[in-house]
Coordinates of C-alpha atoms and ligand atoms in Angstrom, one line a residue:
X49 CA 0.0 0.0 0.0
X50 CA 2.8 2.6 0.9
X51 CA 5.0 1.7 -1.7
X52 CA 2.2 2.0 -3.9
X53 CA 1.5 5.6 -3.2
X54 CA 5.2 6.1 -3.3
X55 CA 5.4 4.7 -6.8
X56 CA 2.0 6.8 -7.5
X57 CA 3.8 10.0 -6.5
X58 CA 6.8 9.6 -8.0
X59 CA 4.6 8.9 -11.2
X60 CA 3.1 12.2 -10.3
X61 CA 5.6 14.5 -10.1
X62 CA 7.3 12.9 -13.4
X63 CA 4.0 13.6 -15.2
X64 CA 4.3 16.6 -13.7
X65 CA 7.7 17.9 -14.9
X66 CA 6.8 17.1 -18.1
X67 CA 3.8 18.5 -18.3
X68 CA 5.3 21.8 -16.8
X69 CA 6.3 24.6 -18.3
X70 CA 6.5 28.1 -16.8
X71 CA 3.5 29.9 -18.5
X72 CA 2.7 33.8 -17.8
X73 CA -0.3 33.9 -15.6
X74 CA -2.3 36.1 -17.6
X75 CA -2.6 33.5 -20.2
X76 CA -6.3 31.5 -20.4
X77 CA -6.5 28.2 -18.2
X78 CA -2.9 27.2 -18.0
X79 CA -3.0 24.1 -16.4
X80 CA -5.2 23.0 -19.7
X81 CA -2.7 24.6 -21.9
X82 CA 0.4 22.6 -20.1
X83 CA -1.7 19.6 -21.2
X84 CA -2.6 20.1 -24.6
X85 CA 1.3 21.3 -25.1
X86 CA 2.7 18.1 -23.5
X87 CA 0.2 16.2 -25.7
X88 CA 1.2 17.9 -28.9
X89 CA 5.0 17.6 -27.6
X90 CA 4.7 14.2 -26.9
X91 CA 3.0 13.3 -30.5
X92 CA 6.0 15.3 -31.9
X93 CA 8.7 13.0 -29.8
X94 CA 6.8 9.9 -30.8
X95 CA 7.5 10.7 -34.6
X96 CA 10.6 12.3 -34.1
X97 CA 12.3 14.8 -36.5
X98 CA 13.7 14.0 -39.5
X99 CA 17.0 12.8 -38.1
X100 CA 14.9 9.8 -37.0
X101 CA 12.6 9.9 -40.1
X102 CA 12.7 5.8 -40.2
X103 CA 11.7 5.5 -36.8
X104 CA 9.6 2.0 -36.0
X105 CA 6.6 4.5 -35.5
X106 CA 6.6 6.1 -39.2
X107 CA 7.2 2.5 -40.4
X108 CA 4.8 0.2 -38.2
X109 CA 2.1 3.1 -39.2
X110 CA 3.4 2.7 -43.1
X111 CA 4.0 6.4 -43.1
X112 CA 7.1 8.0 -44.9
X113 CA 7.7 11.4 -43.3
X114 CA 7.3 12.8 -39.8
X115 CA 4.6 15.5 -40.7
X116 CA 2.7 12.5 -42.6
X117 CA 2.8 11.0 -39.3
X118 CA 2.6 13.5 -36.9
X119 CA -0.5 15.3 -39.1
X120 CA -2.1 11.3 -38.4
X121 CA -2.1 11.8 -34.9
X122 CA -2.9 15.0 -34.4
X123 CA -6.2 14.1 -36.5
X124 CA -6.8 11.8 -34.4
X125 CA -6.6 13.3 -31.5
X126 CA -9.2 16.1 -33.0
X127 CA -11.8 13.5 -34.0
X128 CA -15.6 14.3 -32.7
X129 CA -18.3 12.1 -32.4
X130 CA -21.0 13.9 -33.7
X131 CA -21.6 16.9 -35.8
X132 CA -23.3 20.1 -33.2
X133 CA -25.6 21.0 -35.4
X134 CA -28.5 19.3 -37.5
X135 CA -29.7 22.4 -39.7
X136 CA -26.1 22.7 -41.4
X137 CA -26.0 20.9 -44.5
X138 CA -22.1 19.4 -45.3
X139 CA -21.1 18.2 -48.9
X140 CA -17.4 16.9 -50.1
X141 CA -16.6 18.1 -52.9
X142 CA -14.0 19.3 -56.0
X143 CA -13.5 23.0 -57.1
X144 CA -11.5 22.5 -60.5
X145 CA -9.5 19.8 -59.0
X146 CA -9.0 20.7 -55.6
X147 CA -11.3 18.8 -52.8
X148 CA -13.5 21.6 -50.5
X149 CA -16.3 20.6 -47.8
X150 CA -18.7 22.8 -48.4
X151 CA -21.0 24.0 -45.2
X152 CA -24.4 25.3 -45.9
X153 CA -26.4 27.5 -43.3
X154 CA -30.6 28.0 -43.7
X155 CA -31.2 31.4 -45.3
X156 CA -32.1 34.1 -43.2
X157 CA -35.7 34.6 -43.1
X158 CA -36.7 36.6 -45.7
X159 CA -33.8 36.3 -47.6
X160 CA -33.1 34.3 -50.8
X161 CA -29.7 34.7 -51.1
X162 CA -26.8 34.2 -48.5
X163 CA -23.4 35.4 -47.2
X164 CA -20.2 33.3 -47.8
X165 CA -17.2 33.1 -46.6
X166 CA -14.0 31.0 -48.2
X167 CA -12.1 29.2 -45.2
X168 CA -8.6 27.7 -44.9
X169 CA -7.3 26.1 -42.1
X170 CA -4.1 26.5 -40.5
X171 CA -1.5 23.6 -39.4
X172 CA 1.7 25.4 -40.8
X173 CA 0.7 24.6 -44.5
X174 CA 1.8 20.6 -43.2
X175 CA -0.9 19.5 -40.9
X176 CA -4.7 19.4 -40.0
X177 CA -7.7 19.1 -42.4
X178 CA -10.8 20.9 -42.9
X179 CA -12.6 16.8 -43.7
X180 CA -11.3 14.1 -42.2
X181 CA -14.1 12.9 -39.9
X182 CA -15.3 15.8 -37.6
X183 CA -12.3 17.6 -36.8
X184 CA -12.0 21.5 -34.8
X185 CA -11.9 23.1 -38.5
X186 CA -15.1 21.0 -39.2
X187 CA -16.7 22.6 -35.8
X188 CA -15.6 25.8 -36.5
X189 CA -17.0 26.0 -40.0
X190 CA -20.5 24.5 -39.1
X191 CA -20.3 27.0 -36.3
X192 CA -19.9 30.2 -38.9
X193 CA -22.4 28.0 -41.4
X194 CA -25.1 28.2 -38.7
X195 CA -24.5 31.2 -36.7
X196 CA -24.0 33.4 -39.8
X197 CA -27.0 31.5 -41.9
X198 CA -23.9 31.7 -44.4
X199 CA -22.5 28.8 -46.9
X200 CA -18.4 28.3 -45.3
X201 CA -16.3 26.8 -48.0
X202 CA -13.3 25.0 -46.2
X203 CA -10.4 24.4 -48.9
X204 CA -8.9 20.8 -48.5
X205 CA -5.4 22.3 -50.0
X206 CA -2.6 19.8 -50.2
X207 CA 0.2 19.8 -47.6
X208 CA 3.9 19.3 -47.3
X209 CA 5.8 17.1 -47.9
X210 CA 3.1 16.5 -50.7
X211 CA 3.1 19.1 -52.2
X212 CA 5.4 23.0 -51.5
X213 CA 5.2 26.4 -51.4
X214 CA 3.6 27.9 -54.1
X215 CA 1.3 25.2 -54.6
X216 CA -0.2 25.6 -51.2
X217 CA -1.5 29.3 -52.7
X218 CA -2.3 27.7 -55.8
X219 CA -4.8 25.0 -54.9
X220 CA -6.4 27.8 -52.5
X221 CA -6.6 29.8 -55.7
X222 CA -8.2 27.5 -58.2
X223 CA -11.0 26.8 -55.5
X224 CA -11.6 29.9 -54.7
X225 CA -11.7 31.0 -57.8
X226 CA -13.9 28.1 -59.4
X227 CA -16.2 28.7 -56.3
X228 CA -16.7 33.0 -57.6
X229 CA -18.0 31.9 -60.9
X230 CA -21.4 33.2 -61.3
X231 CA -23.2 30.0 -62.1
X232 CA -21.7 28.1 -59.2
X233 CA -22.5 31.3 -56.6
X234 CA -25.8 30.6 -58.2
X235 CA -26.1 27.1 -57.3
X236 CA -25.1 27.6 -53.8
X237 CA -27.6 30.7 -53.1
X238 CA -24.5 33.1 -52.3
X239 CA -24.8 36.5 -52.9
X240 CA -21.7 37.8 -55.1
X241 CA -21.8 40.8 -52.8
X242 CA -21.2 39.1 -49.8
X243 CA -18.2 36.8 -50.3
X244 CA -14.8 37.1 -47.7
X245 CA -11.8 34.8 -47.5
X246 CA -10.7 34.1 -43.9
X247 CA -8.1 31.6 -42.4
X248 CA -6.1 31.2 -39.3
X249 CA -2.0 31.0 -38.9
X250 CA -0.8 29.4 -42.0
X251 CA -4.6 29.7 -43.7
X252 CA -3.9 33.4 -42.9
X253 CA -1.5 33.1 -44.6
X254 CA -2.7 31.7 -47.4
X255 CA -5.7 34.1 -47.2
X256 CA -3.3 37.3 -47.1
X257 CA -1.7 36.0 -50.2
X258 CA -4.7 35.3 -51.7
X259 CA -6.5 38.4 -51.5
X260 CA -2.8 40.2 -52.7
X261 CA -3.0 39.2 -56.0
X262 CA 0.7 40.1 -56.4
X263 CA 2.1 41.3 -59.8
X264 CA 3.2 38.2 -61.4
X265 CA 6.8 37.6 -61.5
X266 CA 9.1 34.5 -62.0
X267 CA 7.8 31.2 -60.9
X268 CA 4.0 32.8 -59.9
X269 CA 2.8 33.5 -63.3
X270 CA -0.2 31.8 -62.6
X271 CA -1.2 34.4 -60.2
X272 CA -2.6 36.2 -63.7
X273 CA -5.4 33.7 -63.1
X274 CA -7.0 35.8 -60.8
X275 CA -6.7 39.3 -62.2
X276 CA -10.6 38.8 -62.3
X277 CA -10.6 38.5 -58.7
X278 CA -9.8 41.8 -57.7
X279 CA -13.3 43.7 -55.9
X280 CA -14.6 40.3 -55.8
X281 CA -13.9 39.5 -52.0
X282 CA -15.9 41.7 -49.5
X283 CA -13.5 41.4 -47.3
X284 CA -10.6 39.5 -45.3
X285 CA -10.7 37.8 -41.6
X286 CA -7.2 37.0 -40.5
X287 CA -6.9 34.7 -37.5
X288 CA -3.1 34.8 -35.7
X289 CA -1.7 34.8 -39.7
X290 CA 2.1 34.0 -40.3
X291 CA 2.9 37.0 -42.4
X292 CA 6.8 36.9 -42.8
X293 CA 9.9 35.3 -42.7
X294 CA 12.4 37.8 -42.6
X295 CA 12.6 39.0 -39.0
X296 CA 12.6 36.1 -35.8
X297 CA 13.5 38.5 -33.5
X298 CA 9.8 40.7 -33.2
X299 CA 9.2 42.0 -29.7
X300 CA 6.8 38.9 -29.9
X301 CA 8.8 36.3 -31.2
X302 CA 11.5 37.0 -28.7
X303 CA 8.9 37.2 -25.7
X304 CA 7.3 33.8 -26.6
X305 CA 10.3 31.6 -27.5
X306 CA 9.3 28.7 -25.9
X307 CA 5.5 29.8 -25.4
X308 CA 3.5 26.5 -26.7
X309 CA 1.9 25.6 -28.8
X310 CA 4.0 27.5 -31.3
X311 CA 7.8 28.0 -29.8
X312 CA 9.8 29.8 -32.2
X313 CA 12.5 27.3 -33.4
X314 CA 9.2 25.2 -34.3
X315 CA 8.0 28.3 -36.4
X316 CA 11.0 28.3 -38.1
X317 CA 11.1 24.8 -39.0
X318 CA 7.8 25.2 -40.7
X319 CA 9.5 27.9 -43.3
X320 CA 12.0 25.4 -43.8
X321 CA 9.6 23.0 -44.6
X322 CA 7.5 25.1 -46.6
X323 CA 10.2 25.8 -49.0
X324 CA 11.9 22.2 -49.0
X325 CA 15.0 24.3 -47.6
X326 CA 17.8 22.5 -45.0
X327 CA 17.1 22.5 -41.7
X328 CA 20.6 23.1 -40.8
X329 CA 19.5 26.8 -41.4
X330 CA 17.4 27.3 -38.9
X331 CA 20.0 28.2 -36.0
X332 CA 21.3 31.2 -38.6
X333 CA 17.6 32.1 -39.5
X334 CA 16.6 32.3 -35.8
X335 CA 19.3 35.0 -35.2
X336 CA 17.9 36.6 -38.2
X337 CA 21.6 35.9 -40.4
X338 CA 19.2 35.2 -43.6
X339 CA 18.5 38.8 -43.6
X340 CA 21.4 40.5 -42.7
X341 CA 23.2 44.2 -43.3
X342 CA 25.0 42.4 -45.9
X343 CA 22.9 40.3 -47.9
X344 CA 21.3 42.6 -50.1
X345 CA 17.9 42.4 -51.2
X346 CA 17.4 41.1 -47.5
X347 CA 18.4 44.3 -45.8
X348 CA 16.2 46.4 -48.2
X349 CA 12.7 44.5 -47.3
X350 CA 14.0 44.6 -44.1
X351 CA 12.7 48.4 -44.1
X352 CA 9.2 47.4 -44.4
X353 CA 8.6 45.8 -41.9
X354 CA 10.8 47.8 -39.3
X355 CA 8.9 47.2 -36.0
X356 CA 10.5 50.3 -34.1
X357 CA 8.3 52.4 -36.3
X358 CA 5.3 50.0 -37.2
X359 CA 4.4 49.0 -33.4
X360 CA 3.7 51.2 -30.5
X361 CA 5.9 51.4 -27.7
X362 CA 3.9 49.5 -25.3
X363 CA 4.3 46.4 -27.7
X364 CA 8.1 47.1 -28.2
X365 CA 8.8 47.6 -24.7
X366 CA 12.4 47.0 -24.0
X367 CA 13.1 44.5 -26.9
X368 CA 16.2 45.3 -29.5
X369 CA 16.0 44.7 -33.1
X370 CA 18.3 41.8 -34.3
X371 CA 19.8 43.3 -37.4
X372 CA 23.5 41.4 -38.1
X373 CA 26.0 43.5 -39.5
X374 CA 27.1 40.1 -41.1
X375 CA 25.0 36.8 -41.7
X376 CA 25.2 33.9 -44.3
X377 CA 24.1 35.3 -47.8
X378 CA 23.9 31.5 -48.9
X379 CA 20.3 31.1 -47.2
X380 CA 18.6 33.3 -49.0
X381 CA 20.6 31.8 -52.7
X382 CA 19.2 28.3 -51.6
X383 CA 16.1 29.5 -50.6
X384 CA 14.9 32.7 -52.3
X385 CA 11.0 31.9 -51.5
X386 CA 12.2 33.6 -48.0
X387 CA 11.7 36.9 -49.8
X388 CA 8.9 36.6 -51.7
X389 CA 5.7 38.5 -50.9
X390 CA 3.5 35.9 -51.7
X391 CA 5.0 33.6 -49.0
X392 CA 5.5 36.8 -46.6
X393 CA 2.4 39.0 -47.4
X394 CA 3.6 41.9 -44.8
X395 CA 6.3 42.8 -47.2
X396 CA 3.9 43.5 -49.9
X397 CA 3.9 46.8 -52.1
X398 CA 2.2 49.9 -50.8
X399 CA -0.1 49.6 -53.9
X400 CA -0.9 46.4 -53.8
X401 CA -2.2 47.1 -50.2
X402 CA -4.0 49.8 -50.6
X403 CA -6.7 47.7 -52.9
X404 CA -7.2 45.2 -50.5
X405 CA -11.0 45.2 -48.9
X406 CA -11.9 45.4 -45.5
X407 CA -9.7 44.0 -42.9
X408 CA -10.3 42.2 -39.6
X409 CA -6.9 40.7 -37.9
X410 CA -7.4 39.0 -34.7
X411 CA -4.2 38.5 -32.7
X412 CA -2.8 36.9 -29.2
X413 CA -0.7 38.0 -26.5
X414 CA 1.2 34.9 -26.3
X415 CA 2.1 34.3 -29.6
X416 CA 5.3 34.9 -31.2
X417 CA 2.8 35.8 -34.4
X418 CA 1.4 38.8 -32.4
X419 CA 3.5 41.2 -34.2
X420 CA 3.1 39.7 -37.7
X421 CA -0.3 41.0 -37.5
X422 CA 0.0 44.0 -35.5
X423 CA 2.4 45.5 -38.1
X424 CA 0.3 44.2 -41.0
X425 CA -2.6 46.0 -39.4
X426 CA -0.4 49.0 -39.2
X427 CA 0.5 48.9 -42.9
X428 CA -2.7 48.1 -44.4
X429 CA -4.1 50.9 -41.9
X430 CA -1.4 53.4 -43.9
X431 CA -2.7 51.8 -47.1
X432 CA -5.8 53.3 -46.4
X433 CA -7.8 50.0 -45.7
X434 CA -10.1 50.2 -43.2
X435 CA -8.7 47.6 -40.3
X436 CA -10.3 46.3 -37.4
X437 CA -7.3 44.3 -34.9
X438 CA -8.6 42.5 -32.7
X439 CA -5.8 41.5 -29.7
X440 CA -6.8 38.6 -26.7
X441 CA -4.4 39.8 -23.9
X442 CA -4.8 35.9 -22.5
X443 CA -4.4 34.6 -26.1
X444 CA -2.3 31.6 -27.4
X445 CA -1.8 30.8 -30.8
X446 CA -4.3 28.6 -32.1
X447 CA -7.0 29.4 -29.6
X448 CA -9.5 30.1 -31.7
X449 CA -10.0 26.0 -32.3
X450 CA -10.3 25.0 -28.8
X451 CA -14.0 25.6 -27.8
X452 CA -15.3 22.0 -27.5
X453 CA -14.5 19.7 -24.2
X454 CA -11.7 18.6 -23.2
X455 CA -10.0 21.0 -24.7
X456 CA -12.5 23.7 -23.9
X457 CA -10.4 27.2 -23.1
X458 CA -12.3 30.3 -22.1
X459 CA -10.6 32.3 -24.8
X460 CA -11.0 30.3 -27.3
X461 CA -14.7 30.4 -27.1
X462 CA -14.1 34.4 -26.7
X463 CA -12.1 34.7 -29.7
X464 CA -14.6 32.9 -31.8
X465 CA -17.5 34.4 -31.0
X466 CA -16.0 37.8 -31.3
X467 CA -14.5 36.8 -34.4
X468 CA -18.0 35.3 -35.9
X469 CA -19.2 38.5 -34.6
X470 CA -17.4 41.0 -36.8
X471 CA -18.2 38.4 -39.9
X472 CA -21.6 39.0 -38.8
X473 CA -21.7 42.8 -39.0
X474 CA -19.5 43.5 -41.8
X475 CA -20.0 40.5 -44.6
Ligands
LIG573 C1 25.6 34.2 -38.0 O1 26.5 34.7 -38.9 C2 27.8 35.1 -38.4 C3 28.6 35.8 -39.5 O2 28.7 34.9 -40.6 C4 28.4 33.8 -37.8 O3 29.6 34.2 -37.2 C5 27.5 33.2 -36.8 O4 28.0 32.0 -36.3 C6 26.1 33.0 -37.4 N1 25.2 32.5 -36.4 C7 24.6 31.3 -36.5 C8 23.7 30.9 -35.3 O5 24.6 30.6 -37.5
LIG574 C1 14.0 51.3 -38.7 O1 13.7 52.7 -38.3 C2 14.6 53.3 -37.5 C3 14.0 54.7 -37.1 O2 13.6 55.4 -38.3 C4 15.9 53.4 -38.2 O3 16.9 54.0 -37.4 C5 16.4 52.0 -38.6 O4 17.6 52.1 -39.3 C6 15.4 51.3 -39.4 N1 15.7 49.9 -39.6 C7 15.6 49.3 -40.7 C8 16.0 47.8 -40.7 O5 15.2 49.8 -41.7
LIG575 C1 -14.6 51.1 -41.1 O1 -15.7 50.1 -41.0 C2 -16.5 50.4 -39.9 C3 -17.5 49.3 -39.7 O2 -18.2 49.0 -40.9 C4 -17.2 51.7 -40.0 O3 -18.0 52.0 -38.9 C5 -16.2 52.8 -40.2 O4 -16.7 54.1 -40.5 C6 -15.2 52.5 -41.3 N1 -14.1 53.4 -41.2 C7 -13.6 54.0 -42.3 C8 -12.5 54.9 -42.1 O5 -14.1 53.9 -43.4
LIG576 C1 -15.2 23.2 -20.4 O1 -16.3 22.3 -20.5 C2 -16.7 21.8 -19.2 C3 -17.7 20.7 -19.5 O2 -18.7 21.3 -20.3 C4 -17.1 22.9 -18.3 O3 -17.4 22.3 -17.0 C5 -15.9 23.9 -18.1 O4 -16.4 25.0 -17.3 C6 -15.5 24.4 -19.5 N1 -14.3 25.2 -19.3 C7 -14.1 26.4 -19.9 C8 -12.9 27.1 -19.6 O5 -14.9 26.8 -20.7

């Protein structure tokens, strides 16, 4: 019986220690958060990195790369039993090519025709889904569906290591831009009015880019395809959005480090992976050597998004800027993607800002994306686009998908409902 309890607390306190990590106490339920973060640490360890890419896990699972297998569990783990709500209607589909679940709302009394919104997930263009099963992006979606009486469109893009950046921005493209052809608006009652692309971290990304349109250089020529697009989206919703690669060392990157569920080395890693690039960069592009006083190009951009100008002091506090005198030009030659504006929408042209709709940018204290979106808002704000931001002092990132028991947070209910809110009063 003692040595029982003995062996019971010693169980404890190990549990314990890894579950702990020092969290600031004005972030929402912590002990909840400790627990989601040692659960996602834990599925991380279990398919290690891709030093250990053939570990027995990956194989025993028949699963070839770490993300594969760490996007399985994670899936998994988000798995409902049953849909919330019986009056939206959910279809699979294909828009040109690329697989959507489409959520459809009742009409509003009285109204024939209904608001829409375009929706892409986040999972650091690698991980999550917006089908498989009844996941948090399914919840979310039939949530917006019903409480918006809208029709959600939720773009199944393909992931690394399938496919890489740009194709992540193309897939979200084609669907969205299949899904604004009159006939097919038509079918699905949507007014052509009424239509706004929205995503969260990486889908903000992906949204951000989307609604750019950049001018079509180089490898994105096929952003041409949706010249017609312009005017066509009411407006944008981004939720937490990666918006750059270029600077690791924001006031908020460098307060949240090792802040879960996003700790900044794991951020980092996701650019790599994005672009296919080595991860043996990531130590030189977490002291910000990619985009040093010496490598050209770098050091220019590096002006636009200059945080001791764009944020308010409160925000910058005490923090330094990390600009190297000298860094390692050969990240940026292997990797150029690192500079383009349609991988790091903040460092888009002041013109191709300025026709950008209606802006809502919802961002978290404890996030080392908090400034991403703070100086976005800034810039669009300067632009001349009318921007509501949207900031959850006890905020993580990801929040916004953690509304359902067990992994119920008070802020993530608040950050939805606000968020649904402002789709409600401006779409
Ligand atoms: C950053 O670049 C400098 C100059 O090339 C180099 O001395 C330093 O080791 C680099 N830091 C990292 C972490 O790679
Ligand atoms: C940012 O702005 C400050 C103040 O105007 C300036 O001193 C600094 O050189 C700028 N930094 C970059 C990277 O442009
Ligand atoms: C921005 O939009 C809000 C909400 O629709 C509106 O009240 C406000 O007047 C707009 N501001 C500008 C500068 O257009
Ligand atoms: C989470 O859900 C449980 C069960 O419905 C409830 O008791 C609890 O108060 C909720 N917690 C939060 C933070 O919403």
């Amino acid at each position: 019986m003692r040595s029982s309890c003995v062996l019971l607390a010693a169980l404890l306190a190990l549990a314990a220690y890894y579950v702990y990590i020092p969290l600031p106490r004005a972030v929402s339920d912590p002990w909840k958060l400790m627990l989601l973060d040692a659960t996602f640490r834990s599925a991380q360890q279990m398919v290690g990195g891709p030093t250990q890419l053939e570990s027995n896990l990956i194989h025993s699972l028949g699963l070839s790369h770490h993300l594969i297998a760490l996007n399985f569990i994670i899936v998994s783990f988000g798995k409902k039993s049953a849909r919330s709500s019986l009056t939206v209607k959910v279809t699979d589909t294909e828009f040109d090519g690329v697989e959507v679940r489409v959520f459809e709302g009742s009409p509003r009394p009285n109204e024939q025709l209904r608001r829409s919104v375009v929706y892409i997930h986040g999972g650091g263009w690698a991980l999550a889904s917006a089908k498989i099963e009844i996941s948090y992006y399914d919840q979310l979606c039939t949530a917006m569906a019903e409480e918006l009486n809208a029709v959600i469109v939720s773009i199944e893009y393909r992931l690394v290591p399938q496919v890489y950046f740009p194709e992540q921005i193309y897939d979200v493209i084609r669907a969205t831009r299949y899904f604004l052809q009159p006939e097919v608006l038509d079918k699905y009652k949507v007014d052509p009015s009424r239509v706004g692309v929205s995503g969260d971290s990486a889908g903000g990304n992906l949204a951000a880019a989307l609604g750019q349109q950049h001018p079509h250089e180089g490898e994105l020529h096929s952003f041409t395809y949706i010249a017609g697009l312009k005017n066509k989206l009411k407006l944008q919703a981004l939720i937490y959005p990666v918006l750059q690669a270029l600077d690791f060392n924001t006031p908020s990157y460098q307060q949240n480090v090792n802040t879960p569920i996003l700790p900044r080395h794991v951020m980092v890693k996701y650019w790599v992976d994005y672009f296919r690039g080595n991860y043996d960069f990531v130590q030189a592009m977490i002291v910000n050597n990619h985009t040093s006083l010496d490598v050209e190009r770098a050091a220019a951009l590096r002006a636009r998004l200059n945080w001791t100008t764009l944020l308010p002091s409160s925000i910058r506090k005490n923090y330094k800027p990390v600009m190297q005198t000298t860094g390692d030009a050969r990240i940026v030659q292997e990797i150029p993607q690192l500079l383009d504006a349609a991988s790091s929408p903040l460092i888009a042209d002041q013109e191709v800002l300025q026709d950008l709709p209606k802006t809502y940018i919802l961002t978290c204290e404890h996030d080392v994306l908090r400034d991403d979106g703070i100086m976005y808002a800034k810039r669009l704000e300067s632009a001349g686009v009318n921007v509501t931001l949207d900031h959850f002092e006890d905020g993580f990132h990801g929040c916004m998908i953690f509304t359902s028991w067990p992994t119920n947070f008070s802020v993530g209910i608040r950050t939805r409902d606000s968020y649904i809110k402002w789709l409600d009063q401006n779409l």
